[in-house]
C-alpha positions as a printed NumPy array, in Angstrom:
array([[ 42.201, 154.059, 146.414],
       [ 44.701, 153.531, 149.222],
       [ 44.13 , 150.428, 151.336],
       [ 44.192, 151.118, 155.052],
       [ 46.024, 148.612, 157.209],
       [ 43.905, 147.14 , 159.931],
       [ 45.185, 147.726, 163.439],
       [ 48.995, 147.741, 163.05 ],
       [ 49.415, 146.876, 166.734],
       [ 48.321, 143.365, 165.779],
       [ 51.846, 142.973, 164.436],
       [ 53.596, 143.965, 167.659],
       [ 55.624, 141.523, 169.708],
       [ 56.882, 142.562, 173.129],
       [ 60.524, 143.572, 173.159],
       [ 62.581, 140.833, 174.768],
       [ 65.109, 141.782, 177.452],
       [ 67.587, 139.345, 176.027],
       [ 67.869, 135.611, 176.206],
       [ 71.288, 135.111, 177.676],
       [ 73.795, 132.89 , 175.939],
       [ 71.548, 132.64 , 172.866],
       [ 71.87 , 136.387, 172.198],
       [ 75.224, 135.711, 170.5  ],
       [ 73.785, 133.329, 167.9  ],
       [ 73.119, 134.649, 164.398],
       [ 70.201, 132.236, 163.973],
       [ 68.487, 133.587, 167.095],
       [ 68.885, 137.233, 166.092],
       [ 67.77 , 136.531, 162.511],
       [ 64.753, 134.611, 163.789],
       [ 63.667, 137.492, 166.048],
       [ 63.681, 139.954, 163.149],
       [ 62.28 , 137.359, 160.746],
       [ 59.297, 136.749, 163.015],
       [ 58.369, 140.43 , 163.04 ],
       [ 58.907, 141.009, 159.33 ],
       [ 57.029, 137.827, 158.389],
       [ 54.071, 138.897, 160.491],
       [ 53.974, 142.125, 158.495],
       [ 54.394, 140.206, 155.245],
       [ 51.592, 137.81 , 156.222],
       [ 49.367, 140.749, 157.139],
       [ 49.792, 142.279, 153.675],
       [ 49.394, 138.976, 151.797],
       [ 46.32 , 138.044, 153.846],
       [ 44.694, 141.333, 152.794],
       [ 45.087, 140.112, 149.179],
       [ 43.845, 136.604, 150.107],
       [ 47.153, 134.979, 149.165],
       [ 48.336, 131.635, 150.466],
       [ 51.905, 131.323, 151.712],
       [ 54.201, 130.505, 148.823],
       [ 52.07 , 132.106, 146.114],
       [ 54.097, 135.311, 146.297],
       [ 57.476, 133.648, 145.858],
       [ 56.099, 131.49 , 143.02 ],
       [ 54.69 , 134.527, 141.256],
       [ 57.917, 136.444, 141.855],
       [ 59.955, 133.661, 140.245],
       [ 57.553, 133.403, 137.299],
       [ 57.741, 137.154, 136.67 ],
       [ 61.533, 137.199, 137.053],
       [ 62.065, 134.057, 134.938],
       [ 59.306, 133.657, 132.319],
       [ 59.264, 130.059, 131.115],
       [ 60.524, 128.655, 134.429],
       [ 59.342, 125.128, 135.229],
       [ 57.433, 123.905, 138.268],
       [ 60.42 , 121.696, 139.109],
       [ 62.754, 124.715, 139.065],
       [ 60.416, 126.675, 141.344],
       [ 60.323, 123.729, 143.769],
       [ 64.119, 123.581, 143.795],
       [ 64.548, 127.343, 144.284],
       [ 61.984, 127.606, 147.069],
       [ 62.765, 124.324, 148.821],
       [ 59.104, 123.283, 148.63 ],
       [ 57.66 , 119.934, 147.627],
       [ 56.669, 119.691, 143.939],
       [ 53.074, 118.797, 144.822],
       [ 52.73 , 122.009, 146.842],
       [ 54.13 , 124.016, 143.919],
       [ 51.536, 122.475, 141.596],
       [ 48.78 , 123.578, 143.984],
       [ 50.21 , 127.1  , 144.223],
       [ 50.494, 127.36 , 140.435],
       [ 46.886, 126.136, 140.144],
       [ 45.849, 129.024, 142.401],
       [ 47.832, 131.543, 140.355],
       [ 46.235, 130.226, 137.156],
       [ 42.74 , 130.402, 138.663],
       [ 43.331, 134.068, 139.503],
       [ 44.566, 134.741, 135.975],
       [ 48.022, 135.742, 137.22 ],
       [ 50.053, 133.033, 135.451],
       [ 49.784, 130.579, 132.58 ],
       [ 51.122, 127.043, 132.343],
       [ 51.878, 125.49 , 128.957],
       [ 53.723, 122.353, 127.883],
       [ 57.24 , 122.952, 126.693],
       [ 57.742, 122.492, 122.966],
       [ 61.237, 121.154, 123.686],
       [ 60.414, 118.747, 126.54 ],
       [ 56.772, 117.676, 126.695],
       [ 57.183, 116.475, 130.309],
       [ 57.927, 120.041, 131.384],
       [ 55.502, 122.935, 131.897],
       [ 56.597, 126.494, 131.202],
       [ 55.163, 129.131, 133.492],
       [ 54.617, 132.702, 132.392],
       [ 53.083, 135.698, 134.141],
       [ 50.032, 137.471, 132.8  ],
       [ 49.831, 141.266, 132.726],
       [ 47.458, 141.015, 135.699],
       [ 49.951, 138.825, 137.572],
       [ 52.743, 141.333, 136.985],
       [ 50.483, 144.175, 138.143],
       [ 49.455, 142.3  , 141.299],
       [ 53.064, 141.448, 142.146],
       [ 54.047, 145.108, 141.781],
       [ 51.131, 146.126, 144.012],
       [ 52.062, 143.555, 146.623],
       [ 55.743, 144.546, 146.543],
       [ 54.756, 148.204, 146.962],
       [ 52.582, 147.407, 149.996],
       [ 55.295, 145.269, 151.599],
       [ 57.953, 147.924, 150.866],
       [ 55.715, 150.518, 152.539],
       [ 55.221, 148.348, 155.625],
       [ 58.93 , 147.486, 155.823],
       [ 59.744, 151.176, 155.455],
       [ 57.828, 151.851, 158.637],
       [ 59.117, 148.807, 160.483],
       [ 62.725, 149.548, 159.512],
       [ 62.57 , 153.342, 159.872],
       [ 65.411, 153.247, 162.398],
       [ 67.749, 151.548, 159.933],
       [ 69.628, 153.669, 157.397],
       [ 69.728, 152.805, 153.679],
       [ 73.47 , 152.17 , 154.091],
       [ 72.78 , 149.774, 156.968],
       [ 70.235, 147.912, 154.833],
       [ 72.657, 147.692, 151.92 ],
       [ 75.299, 146.25 , 154.233],
       [ 72.73 , 143.859, 155.738],
       [ 71.658, 142.578, 152.309],
       [ 75.304, 142.055, 151.372],
       [ 75.963, 140.16 , 154.619],
       [ 72.823, 138.052, 154.246],
       [ 73.88 , 137.058, 150.712],
       [ 77.31 , 136.085, 152.034],
       [ 75.721, 134.133, 154.882],
       [ 73.372, 132.352, 152.479],
       [ 76.254, 131.423, 150.185],
       [ 78.29 , 130.185, 153.151],
       [ 75.392, 128.065, 154.458],
       [ 74.722, 126.552, 151.019],
       [ 78.422, 125.754, 150.533],
       [ 78.618, 124.137, 153.964],
       [ 75.48 , 122.066, 153.435],
       [ 76.571, 120.92 , 149.955],
       [ 79.772, 119.544, 151.461],
       [ 78.081, 117.556, 154.24 ],
       [ 78.134, 113.791, 153.859],
       [ 74.84 , 112.34 , 152.675],
       [ 73.154, 110.244, 155.336]])
């Protein structure tokens, strides 16, 4: 049975005329698009009663079975205590399991359940569908170029930040 989105106009933000000198900043332009896409993302995740962060945790667990809580914290930039809470929620739903590592007993290995994999696929499908509508004016080639540029930008930012003096 196909879920119907509640009023999609709830996601609309008025088109800005421009914001002067800030229009030329990558961070400003990325933030404008990010705000709209995240509202759509939040709309879909809220329909599944998911807390922020649960989706990325589940995605990492599915992509990297056996990953540790510490590794998820490092990859998502979230505090370890928040990750523990998110993993607790995933376990309660039956979407992931947490077991002590046989190699390092201080470490927990996280694995997806079949239900967790199914739910992640369902969520990804719903988000893809919403993004398809929101990004209908962008060609597949444009998106491919955007993803490539975003990866380059991410790498550049990480490299820059790694080389900053520690304060």
